[in-house]
XYZ file of C-alpha atoms in Angstrom:
711
model
C -8.726 -48.705 -51.981
C -9.387 -45.038 -51.334
C -7.727 -42.494 -53.621
C -4.982 -40.278 -52.159
C -6.197 -36.805 -51.111
C -5.334 -34.028 -53.493
C -3.369 -30.886 -52.547
C -6.534 -28.777 -52.682
C -8.285 -31.163 -50.303
C -5.397 -31.040 -47.838
C -5.301 -27.226 -47.985
C -9.043 -27.008 -47.308
C -8.751 -29.435 -44.384
C -5.836 -27.475 -42.882
C -7.768 -24.208 -43.191
C -10.784 -25.693 -41.409
C -8.615 -27.006 -38.579
C -6.813 -23.686 -38.124
C -10.145 -21.879 -37.839
C -11.332 -24.127 -35.033
C -11.069 -22.759 -31.450
C -8.624 -25.566 -30.666
C -5.977 -23.793 -32.743
C -7.018 -20.164 -32.636
C -9.202 -18.203 -30.240
C -10.332 -15.235 -32.284
C -12.046 -12.129 -31.028
C -15.247 -13.276 -32.702
C -15.057 -16.567 -30.865
C -14.546 -14.817 -27.556
C -17.531 -12.573 -28.194
C -19.710 -15.593 -28.994
C -18.672 -17.629 -25.973
C -21.517 -19.293 -24.085
C -22.693 -17.357 -21.098
C -21.280 -19.749 -18.502
C -17.832 -19.531 -20.070
C -17.852 -15.742 -20.377
C -19.024 -15.356 -16.770
C -16.294 -17.705 -15.539
C -13.604 -15.858 -17.510
C -14.830 -12.573 -16.054
C -14.523 -14.038 -12.546
C -11.020 -15.295 -13.339
C -10.002 -11.832 -14.534
C -11.321 -10.261 -11.324
C -9.465 -12.843 -9.210
C -6.308 -12.124 -11.209
C -6.585 -8.435 -10.311
C -7.023 -9.407 -6.651
C -3.918 -11.599 -6.708
C -1.631 -9.348 -8.742
C -0.610 -6.918 -5.913
C 0.261 -9.877 -3.682
C 2.732 -11.224 -6.236
C 5.029 -8.311 -5.256
C 5.665 -9.695 -1.757
C 4.849 -13.415 -1.915
C 7.549 -16.000 -2.463
C 8.303 -16.435 -6.139
C 7.179 -20.066 -6.192
C 3.784 -19.193 -4.684
C 3.235 -16.493 -7.316
C 4.249 -18.989 -10.012
C 1.816 -21.638 -8.734
C -1.076 -19.172 -8.422
C -0.486 -17.835 -11.927
C -0.243 -21.360 -13.318
C -3.476 -22.468 -11.627
C -5.310 -19.424 -12.994
C -4.105 -20.163 -16.528
C -5.068 -23.816 -16.118
C -8.574 -22.820 -15.039
C -8.907 -20.447 -17.990
C -7.776 -23.182 -20.388
C -10.317 -25.620 -18.921
C -13.052 -23.017 -19.402
C -12.151 -22.226 -23.015
C -11.758 -25.854 -24.033
C -14.855 -26.980 -22.180
C -12.954 -29.687 -20.306
C -13.946 -31.244 -17.019
C -12.576 -29.872 -13.764
C -9.793 -31.883 -12.105
C -11.011 -34.532 -9.647
C -10.838 -34.070 -5.906
C -8.423 -36.992 -5.513
C -5.914 -34.873 -7.444
C -6.647 -31.456 -5.903
C -6.619 -32.475 -2.237
C -3.116 -34.050 -2.135
C -1.752 -31.231 -4.283
C -3.230 -28.585 -1.960
C -1.914 -30.384 1.147
C 1.559 -30.642 -0.382
C 1.654 -26.929 -1.239
C 0.366 -25.897 2.209
C 3.154 -27.927 3.757
C 5.640 -26.126 1.546
C 4.215 -22.798 2.796
C 4.830 -23.956 6.371
C 8.432 -24.833 5.541
C 9.017 -21.558 3.698
C 7.577 -19.193 6.333
C 8.409 -21.295 9.392
C 4.953 -21.069 10.973
C 1.277 -21.777 10.440
C 0.397 -18.334 11.774
C 1.301 -14.752 10.971
C 0.497 -12.186 8.341
C 2.752 -13.520 5.597
C 1.698 -17.132 6.094
C -1.995 -16.218 6.239
C -1.919 -14.154 3.056
C 0.043 -16.845 1.218
C -2.487 -19.509 2.197
C -5.431 -17.305 1.238
C -4.022 -16.734 -2.238
C -3.505 -20.458 -2.741
C -6.947 -21.302 -1.354
C -8.568 -18.882 -3.794
C -6.826 -20.365 -6.822
C -7.607 -23.924 -5.721
C -11.249 -22.955 -5.115
C -11.502 -21.779 -8.712
C -10.582 -25.319 -9.808
C -13.447 -26.957 -7.902
C -16.394 -24.684 -8.718
C -19.045 -27.279 -9.379
C -22.119 -25.509 -7.976
C -23.524 -22.004 -7.854
C -22.606 -21.858 -4.184
C -18.920 -22.308 -5.064
C -19.031 -19.224 -7.278
C -20.097 -16.985 -4.413
C -17.575 -18.592 -2.047
C -14.838 -17.623 -4.517
C -16.263 -14.106 -4.784
C -16.435 -13.607 -1.010
C -12.911 -14.980 -0.609
C -11.754 -12.499 -3.257
C -13.325 -9.595 -1.362
C -11.547 -10.663 1.826
C -8.189 -11.202 0.114
C -8.483 -7.812 -1.560
C -8.692 -6.207 1.872
C -5.328 -7.707 2.867
C -3.657 -5.558 0.187
C -3.711 -2.708 2.711
C -1.289 -4.707 4.872
C 1.443 -3.793 2.418
C 0.452 -0.494 0.847
C -2.064 2.258 1.580
C -0.989 4.613 -1.184
C -3.208 6.368 -3.701
C -2.219 3.877 -6.412
C -3.288 1.005 -4.163
C -6.645 2.685 -3.609
C -7.206 3.209 -7.344
C -6.301 -0.403 -8.061
C -8.668 -1.567 -5.328
C -11.538 0.524 -6.758
C -10.999 -0.970 -10.218
C -10.817 -4.481 -8.749
C -13.964 -3.962 -6.675
C -15.831 -2.757 -9.747
C -14.831 -5.879 -11.685
C -15.732 -8.168 -8.770
C -19.168 -6.559 -8.471
C -19.621 -6.919 -12.221
C -18.781 -10.612 -11.993
C -21.225 -11.028 -9.114
C -23.942 -9.243 -11.075
C -23.318 -11.460 -14.101
C -24.112 -14.562 -12.089
C -27.359 -12.976 -10.815
C -29.033 -12.499 -14.205
C -31.592 -15.190 -15.020
C -32.780 -13.960 -18.419
C -31.094 -11.923 -21.080
C -27.843 -10.404 -19.856
C -26.824 -6.852 -20.805
C -23.454 -6.190 -22.480
C -20.278 -6.126 -20.435
C -19.954 -2.352 -20.670
C -23.416 -1.887 -19.194
C -22.655 -4.346 -16.390
C -19.398 -2.553 -15.618
C -21.285 0.722 -15.439
C -23.813 -0.820 -13.060
C -21.009 -2.195 -10.874
C -19.452 1.265 -10.736
C -22.807 2.811 -9.814
C -23.258 0.317 -6.969
C -19.770 1.136 -5.690
C -20.451 4.874 -5.944
C -23.662 4.486 -3.951
C -21.598 3.225 -1.015
C -19.240 6.225 -1.036
C -21.417 8.622 1.061
C -21.787 6.105 3.880
C -18.081 5.227 3.605
C -17.105 8.882 3.956
C -19.359 9.337 6.994
C -17.932 6.248 8.689
C -14.394 7.439 7.982
C -14.999 10.874 9.452
C -17.252 10.001 12.399
C -16.489 6.450 13.484
C -14.897 6.783 16.964
C -11.163 6.347 16.624
C -8.836 4.814 19.164
C -5.067 4.700 19.456
C -3.618 1.508 18.010
C -5.360 -1.412 16.315
C -8.589 -3.003 17.458
C -6.806 -6.324 18.002
C -3.267 -7.593 18.385
C -1.284 -8.035 15.196
C 0.954 -11.043 14.505
C 4.672 -10.778 15.079
C 5.512 -10.354 11.378
C 2.904 -7.650 10.763
C 5.538 -4.926 10.696
C 8.244 -6.741 8.824
C 10.115 -5.374 5.846
C 10.780 -1.884 7.221
C 13.757 -0.025 5.794
C 15.815 2.555 7.630
C 18.605 3.069 10.119
C 19.375 0.328 12.625
C 20.848 0.497 16.125
C 24.283 -0.563 14.878
C 26.779 0.452 12.199
C 29.292 -1.661 10.306
C 31.158 -1.060 7.045
C 28.640 -1.235 4.204
C 25.442 -0.628 6.222
C 24.812 2.974 5.220
C 26.173 2.596 1.695
C 23.490 -0.027 1.009
C 20.829 2.224 2.498
C 22.043 5.121 0.334
C 20.837 3.262 -2.753
C 17.208 3.600 -1.613
C 15.074 6.558 -2.628
C 12.377 5.645 -0.097
C 11.177 8.539 2.041
C 12.391 8.507 5.656
C 10.390 11.521 6.831
C 8.984 14.854 5.702
C 9.465 18.178 7.464
C 7.440 21.374 7.572
C 9.310 24.390 8.939
C 7.637 27.280 10.696
C 10.537 29.487 9.613
C 12.893 29.439 6.654
C 14.582 26.076 6.228
C 18.186 26.023 7.488
C 21.114 25.911 5.109
C 22.135 22.464 3.789
C 25.275 22.456 5.955
C 23.090 22.659 9.088
C 20.665 19.878 8.139
C 21.989 17.204 10.486
C 19.053 15.059 11.604
C 20.149 13.409 14.827
C 19.149 9.793 15.382
C 21.179 7.172 17.261
C 24.344 7.645 19.311
C 26.765 4.680 19.105
C 29.320 4.264 21.884
C 30.635 0.671 21.848
C 33.062 -0.723 19.257
C 34.043 -4.391 18.927
C 36.623 -3.952 16.189
C 34.137 -3.884 13.324
C 30.618 -2.896 14.448
C 29.442 0.108 16.444
C 26.470 -0.316 18.808
C 24.710 1.710 21.463
C 26.100 -0.440 24.227
C 24.199 -1.988 27.100
C 24.973 0.831 29.474
C 23.811 3.521 27.061
C 20.655 1.612 26.114
C 19.723 1.006 29.738
C 20.280 4.671 30.587
C 18.104 5.719 27.641
C 15.297 3.352 28.663
C 15.250 4.163 32.376
C 16.186 7.824 32.509
C 13.517 10.395 33.232
C 12.804 13.326 30.999
C 15.873 15.440 30.430
C 15.484 19.025 31.417
C 15.241 21.386 28.438
C 18.558 22.889 27.420
C 19.246 26.584 27.779
C 17.453 28.971 25.481
C 19.221 29.246 22.109
C 20.696 32.433 20.747
C 18.387 34.662 18.664
C 17.921 33.210 15.202
C 19.257 29.773 16.175
C 15.874 28.256 17.092
C 13.885 26.377 14.469
C 10.446 24.763 14.720
C 9.792 21.555 12.782
C 6.717 19.424 12.190
C 8.016 16.008 11.202
C 5.980 13.232 9.584
C 8.007 10.067 10.170
C 7.473 6.967 8.051
C 7.258 3.619 9.897
C 10.676 2.088 10.544
C 10.156 -0.384 13.392
C 12.515 1.532 15.720
C 11.934 3.673 18.809
C 13.961 6.783 18.061
C 12.692 10.015 16.551
C 14.669 12.407 14.404
C 15.200 16.143 14.802
C 17.704 18.750 13.739
C 20.642 19.064 16.082
C 20.117 19.854 18.875
C 16.547 19.154 20.099
C 15.440 21.411 22.950
C 12.900 19.157 24.658
C 11.087 15.874 24.163
C 8.106 16.243 21.804
C 4.628 14.827 22.280
C 3.780 11.742 20.245
C 0.027 11.056 20.000
C -0.442 12.892 23.277
C 2.265 10.933 25.126
C 5.561 12.452 26.205
C 8.731 10.996 24.662
C 12.205 10.878 26.252
C 15.094 13.223 25.582
C 18.265 11.510 26.773
C 21.461 13.122 28.023
C 23.132 12.572 24.637
C 20.177 14.304 22.889
C 18.443 11.238 21.504
C 14.641 11.316 21.310
C 13.118 7.974 22.307
C 9.483 7.051 21.707
C 7.607 4.870 24.222
C 6.919 2.299 21.485
C 8.242 1.170 18.123
C 7.252 3.326 15.166
C 5.183 0.858 13.141
C 2.852 3.386 11.583
C 3.222 6.882 10.233
C 3.485 9.456 13.058
C 3.661 13.224 13.222
C 5.223 15.346 15.946
C 6.454 18.901 16.559
C 9.936 19.596 17.863
C 12.120 22.646 18.500
C 15.865 22.516 17.846
C 18.794 24.741 18.659
C 21.080 25.153 15.645
C 23.677 27.064 17.681
C 26.207 25.872 20.249
C 24.845 23.898 23.197
C 26.150 24.523 26.746
C 28.487 21.787 27.908
C 27.441 19.228 30.495
C 29.744 17.471 32.915
C 31.303 14.249 31.574
C 31.457 11.676 34.367
C 34.350 9.289 34.857
C 32.251 6.326 33.728
C 31.164 8.184 30.605
C 34.734 9.186 29.829
C 35.913 5.603 30.232
C 33.193 4.375 27.863
C 34.023 7.043 25.252
C 37.718 6.030 25.277
C 37.225 2.253 25.175
C 38.707 0.291 22.245
C 38.836 -3.488 21.814
C 42.299 -4.948 22.456
C 44.185 -6.618 19.656
C 42.686 -4.596 16.809
C 44.123 -1.938 14.468
C 47.725 -1.618 15.767
C 48.819 0.759 12.975
C 45.964 3.120 13.819
C 47.060 3.203 17.458
C 50.626 4.018 16.438
C 49.447 6.756 14.091
C 47.252 8.271 16.836
C 50.200 8.265 19.250
C 52.373 10.107 16.729
C 49.657 12.695 16.175
C 49.350 13.183 19.925
C 53.049 13.848 20.242
C 53.024 16.483 17.474
C 49.759 18.259 18.442
C 49.657 21.080 20.965
C 46.134 20.273 22.179
C 43.025 18.279 21.381
C 41.706 20.831 18.896
C 44.988 20.749 16.981
C 44.867 16.941 16.887
C 41.343 17.000 15.436
C 42.530 19.462 12.782
C 45.518 17.251 11.964
C 43.306 14.200 11.331
C 40.955 16.187 9.099
C 44.005 17.505 7.211
C 45.170 13.903 6.793
C 41.832 12.938 5.229
C 41.870 15.987 2.991
C 45.425 15.748 1.675
C 45.851 12.023 1.264
C 44.370 10.063 -1.622
C 41.019 9.243 0.010
C 37.898 8.766 -2.126
C 34.169 8.784 -1.405
C 32.397 5.817 -2.963
C 29.345 3.591 -2.569
C 31.342 0.504 -3.526
C 34.335 0.326 -1.176
C 36.553 -2.774 -1.128
C 36.120 -5.380 1.551
C 38.055 -4.885 4.782
C 39.756 -7.493 6.936
C 39.958 -8.047 10.678
C 41.747 -4.736 11.285
C 39.173 -2.773 9.327
C 40.349 0.693 10.394
C 43.981 -0.111 9.505
C 42.912 -1.424 6.100
C 40.867 1.680 5.413
C 43.368 4.315 6.597
C 46.519 2.832 5.095
C 45.410 0.549 2.263
C 42.084 0.993 0.492
C 41.401 4.642 1.391
C 37.997 4.353 -0.295
C 34.745 4.302 1.632
C 31.418 5.786 2.548
C 30.487 7.957 5.533
C 30.495 5.023 7.984
C 34.157 4.312 7.124
C 35.236 7.899 7.755
C 33.257 8.413 10.962
C 34.328 5.046 12.400
C 38.027 5.520 11.651
C 37.937 9.106 12.943
C 36.394 8.086 16.285
C 38.897 5.214 16.668
C 41.759 7.668 16.037
C 40.352 10.102 18.610
C 39.962 7.415 21.265
C 43.421 6.028 20.567
C 44.783 9.563 21.069
C 42.967 9.954 24.395
C 40.053 12.139 23.255
C 36.519 10.934 24.183
C 34.541 10.431 20.983
C 31.421 8.685 19.688
C 29.562 7.989 16.441
C 26.189 9.560 15.621
C 23.955 8.198 12.869
C 20.991 9.914 11.309
C 20.380 11.802 8.088
C 22.093 14.743 6.479
C 20.432 16.987 3.941
C 16.940 17.022 2.524
C 15.340 18.630 -0.511
C 12.505 21.128 -0.633
C 9.537 20.017 -2.701
C 8.712 23.023 -4.929
C 5.045 21.994 -5.076
C 4.052 21.995 -1.388
C 7.159 23.473 0.267
C 7.755 20.383 2.424
C 11.287 19.093 2.917
C 11.740 15.449 1.973
C 14.486 13.408 3.642
C 15.152 10.062 1.978
C 16.912 6.899 3.021
C 19.669 7.868 0.583
C 20.372 10.819 2.912
C 21.453 8.426 5.688
C 24.697 9.648 7.200
C 27.146 9.070 10.031
C 29.360 11.640 11.727
C 31.437 11.962 14.879
C 31.337 13.899 18.137
C 34.413 14.648 20.218
C 34.687 16.017 23.758
C 36.603 19.309 23.744
C 36.526 21.169 27.076
C 35.148 23.709 27.777
C 32.947 23.516 24.676
C 31.671 20.012 25.440
C 30.553 17.704 22.661
C 31.477 19.098 19.234
C 30.244 17.693 15.938
C 32.973 16.741 13.479
C 32.078 15.349 10.050
C 35.173 13.758 8.498
C 33.207 13.006 5.313
C 33.089 16.739 4.634
C 36.902 16.781 4.503
C 36.868 14.263 1.629
C 33.614 15.126 -0.183
C 32.430 18.601 0.877
C 29.787 18.587 -1.854
C 28.064 15.722 -0.009
C 27.119 18.150 2.770
C 26.080 21.021 0.519
C 24.084 19.032 -2.057
C 22.348 15.694 -2.439
C 24.243 12.417 -2.685
C 23.231 12.011 -6.329
C 25.117 15.203 -7.176
C 28.327 13.811 -5.678
C 28.437 10.186 -6.825
C 27.719 9.087 -10.412
C 24.762 6.803 -10.928
C 24.753 3.984 -13.477
C 21.698 2.547 -15.158
C 20.967 -0.606 -17.126
C 24.158 -2.377 -16.099
C 26.477 0.624 -16.601
C 25.274 1.110 -20.175
C 24.204 4.612 -19.172
C 26.279 6.663 -16.772
C 24.928 9.924 -15.329
C 27.937 11.769 -13.968
C 27.386 14.707 -11.578
C 26.915 17.961 -13.439
C 26.877 16.284 -16.842
C 24.753 18.180 -19.334
C 23.138 15.744 -21.731
C 19.781 14.407 -22.738
C 19.776 12.105 -19.725
C 20.094 15.063 -17.366
C 17.164 16.799 -19.075
C 15.096 13.642 -18.774
C 16.098 13.323 -15.133
C 14.943 16.896 -14.464
C 11.556 16.129 -15.990
C 11.216 12.977 -13.946
C 12.204 14.911 -10.813
C 9.420 17.440 -11.446
C 6.859 14.684 -11.929
C 8.072 12.989 -8.771
C 7.783 16.238 -6.826
C 4.140 16.609 -7.860
C 3.365 12.986 -7.103
C 5.064 13.129 -3.690
C 3.202 16.337 -2.836
C -0.050 14.553 -3.661
C 1.051 11.546 -1.601
C 1.966 13.790 1.314
C -1.502 15.343 1.287
C -2.990 11.848 1.228
C -0.820 10.835 4.188
C -1.590 13.964 6.212
C -5.356 14.114 5.735
C -6.391 10.491 5.185
C -3.874 7.996 6.559
C -2.965 10.237 9.486
C -6.565 10.950 10.530
C -5.937 10.469 14.240
C -8.341 10.851 17.194
C -6.900 14.335 17.770
C -7.673 15.329 14.182
C -11.151 13.839 14.495
C -11.831 15.925 17.588
C -10.469 18.968 15.771
C -12.832 18.290 12.885
C -15.758 17.998 15.295
C -14.744 21.274 16.913
C -14.658 22.891 13.468
C -18.220 21.630 12.913
C -19.287 23.225 16.203
C -19.401 20.088 18.379
C -17.286 20.518 21.496
C -16.411 18.024 24.238
C -17.702 14.959 22.405
C -17.139 11.484 23.816
C -17.398 8.252 21.865
C -21.078 7.746 22.766
C -22.131 11.142 21.421
C -19.952 10.608 18.354
C -21.576 7.221 17.727
C -25.084 8.722 17.953
C -24.091 11.496 15.555
C -22.600 8.949 13.170
C -25.770 6.822 13.206
C -27.987 9.866 12.645
C -26.001 11.250 9.729
C -25.476 7.746 8.327
C -29.234 7.133 8.351
C -29.796 10.375 6.470
C -27.118 9.416 3.927
C -28.590 5.952 3.365
C -32.068 7.429 3.017
C -30.840 10.028 0.519
C -29.489 7.217 -1.662
C -32.246 4.622 -1.317
C -35.370 6.809 -1.355
C -34.776 8.227 -4.867
C -34.204 4.676 -6.082
C -37.440 3.496 -4.524
C -39.362 6.417 -5.949
C -37.775 5.971 -9.371
C -38.868 2.356 -9.646
C -41.474 1.935 -12.316
C -44.817 1.435 -10.682
C -46.896 -1.541 -11.652
C -49.410 -0.513 -14.328
C -53.016 -1.381 -13.513
C -53.537 -2.924 -16.938
C -50.447 -5.127 -16.603
C -51.508 -6.146 -13.104
C -54.824 -7.525 -14.351
C -53.163 -9.286 -17.297
C -50.553 -10.858 -14.994
C -53.376 -12.087 -12.754
C -54.969 -13.832 -15.750
C -51.661 -15.449 -16.729
C -51.122 -16.644 -13.160
C -54.656 -18.065 -13.025
C -54.158 -19.986 -16.273
C -50.727 -21.242 -15.113
C -52.360 -22.829 -12.068
C -54.581 -24.742 -14.484
C -51.585 -26.026 -16.443
C -51.895 -23.419 -19.238
C -48.840 -21.220 -18.490
C -47.955 -18.563 -21.063
C -44.783 -19.140 -23.035
C -42.232 -16.354 -23.230
C -42.712 -15.887 -26.961
C -46.518 -15.679 -26.806
C -48.292 -12.381 -27.072
C -51.899 -11.768 -25.896
C -53.465 -12.801 -29.230
C -51.467 -16.037 -29.599
C -51.940 -16.909 -25.960
C -55.685 -16.250 -26.198
C -56.068 -18.499 -29.247
C -54.320 -21.344 -27.422
C -56.545 -20.898 -24.368
C -59.685 -20.999 -26.512
C -58.595 -23.896 -28.722
C -60.874 -26.903 -29.057
C -58.557 -29.071 -26.988
C -58.371 -26.534 -24.144
C -59.704 -27.794 -20.803
C -61.526 -24.500 -20.185
C -65.302 -24.444 -20.162
C -67.146 -22.679 -23.006
C -68.128 -19.829 -20.683
C -64.501 -19.407 -19.577
C -63.323 -19.452 -23.203
C -65.850 -16.730 -24.064
C -64.655 -14.644 -21.101
C -61.030 -15.130 -22.183
C -61.829 -13.995 -25.748
C -63.561 -10.847 -24.516
C -60.733 -10.215 -21.966
C -58.019 -10.470 -24.632
C -59.932 -8.262 -27.068
C -60.446 -5.543 -24.478
C -56.847 -5.854 -23.228
C -55.391 -5.523 -26.747
C -57.620 -2.550 -27.425
C -56.538 -0.773 -24.261
C -52.868 -1.736 -24.514
C -52.235 -1.351 -28.233
C -55.249 0.538 -29.543
C -55.334 4.176 -30.634
C -56.803 5.315 -27.366
C -54.022 3.732 -25.335
C -51.558 6.555 -26.021
C -53.844 9.202 -24.609
C -55.367 7.248 -21.802
C -52.381 5.087 -20.871
C -49.130 6.164 -22.391
C -48.139 8.987 -20.076
C -50.219 8.977 -16.925
C -50.417 5.185 -16.546
C -54.106 5.650 -15.725
C -57.116 4.104 -17.401
C -60.791 4.890 -17.160
C -62.231 3.147 -14.159
C -64.967 1.322 -16.166
C -62.298 -0.319 -18.379
C -60.348 -1.711 -15.420
C -63.554 -2.775 -13.725
C -64.725 -4.546 -16.901
C -61.401 -6.411 -17.179
C -61.650 -7.522 -13.562
C -65.206 -8.716 -14.169
C -64.074 -10.764 -17.174
C -61.202 -12.119 -15.081
C -63.643 -13.370 -12.487
C -65.709 -15.048 -15.246
C -62.581 -16.833 -16.468
C -62.393 -18.665 -13.163
């Protein structure tokens, strides 16, 4: 019977087990990993960097599966376990692909394609059984990395892509080494050098490749999904949700001094039809906007009332363009004329699915009235029957006590100002009679509540009125002087018909929260952070305000940098390309001439990179060439040189008694090795060979003669 183990024995056994890789993977263990494991882990890290940006938009369960499969593959590599069998991977992959079809509703489209590519990459990593599979995974990673630009083309995305490309190239290089492999830092440096060598040709292709309007091929239907911004309808809560977004709607560059905040009304969509809860353009208005010809420019504005704007509009998936009230004429968009409708909406010929830039002139002063037709007047007075009876009664009482339409408008604004109305981003829910509930019950709402109720009151009192949505405000970036208008600046106001003035803008929100018009929304409404643990009230002077000011300055610098990136890189249009060619002195260039110029300059760029590399390659030394010829000759006879053998050791083995060489060949080999060692390692080698790589001709000739005798 064996004796029981002592406490010291158990402690020693536990220590040995804890030091094994099964329990602890130390830094020393990682550094001493076998080459195949370290190369595989490097590839997994590169694939993780490729997949990480896609986790921001993929379904949560796809991101979870991809992350789990990557960790599983890393665990298999570290433990040295066998890869899962195909009978397990194939049904699992088919099941997950079916789940992708159910989740996205189609086998085709951008979102479905990217989701399947991410899953295919992670599954491919689990079945890498041959060298070919490694390069398939690498090429799939390069392709999937390119799809990142579907979702973001910012500077941060570019920097992340450069880092990921460098790591992918490093992983590819690691699999190419057949002998000793340099350290990881040296391989990373080489991957960066390879990437940098491609930059000149990339820059030339970017600047000179002939550009066309639109994509080279049709995009799937979901390629422009996920856009944020104003819609063609307005219901309670729409704009208050949009006001929580700090995303940029558009940027503006003024030729003159920027107008005062109270005049920064960016006109967008005019809403005419009301169904009791939601405002829409209406079929009649939409048809008129789509079929009408170009509206004639309005009369020249008064001196000082005209302002020129260059607007860079972010993609929003809609067809309308924004401008300060009131635009003078339809601007050009990528060389095509847009439409300026009778109600001063600017309509583009296509949806805005990419960043666009256009110039527009607006009249900040009063606009001459146009004739309101009977059909238009009927549409601007229409209200759905059976809704908001108290509002109708209130409007009738105001009509009876008001001398004229202007007095009635003033009475409603006085009602908003004097009663206990509040301006909030979190209004209570409203019932069927939403306007009644707002005016006489909750009295708390955002701009869409005030504009909607005001227009309903005007129509109920017999005054034609409509809702206008757009943006109000904008902040000047102190770094580049551009005005930035954000989604949080989304706003709704009203227009009423007051003869002989015509359509007059009335903003009922200003009667309740005048600071909203003069300053940004964040200066009017308090913001809460971390679940109301921190409240930043408007005008509050505390450490949070100081921190917010610092963050605002950093954001201004970053947005100025992003605006430059958008203007000069992402917005490099055919017109800008032609302007660049004109600046270089090339006028009237078509795509054929531009292609020839691109090929010529590209050839020069490639030659400037490759020729120095070719010239810098170490030339084959004459002495080494002769020695290599001897080694090759002996290898054909079955006497190949081992890697650890130097000339002396190799020569002794060739001349051994059991060598198949003839005595004359052995004598020639002995004399060859003696002369080679003398020339290569002797005292005279430094002067005759060390710097100029040249040897006296008789020495090389003698070695070649001995080489021939060895045959």
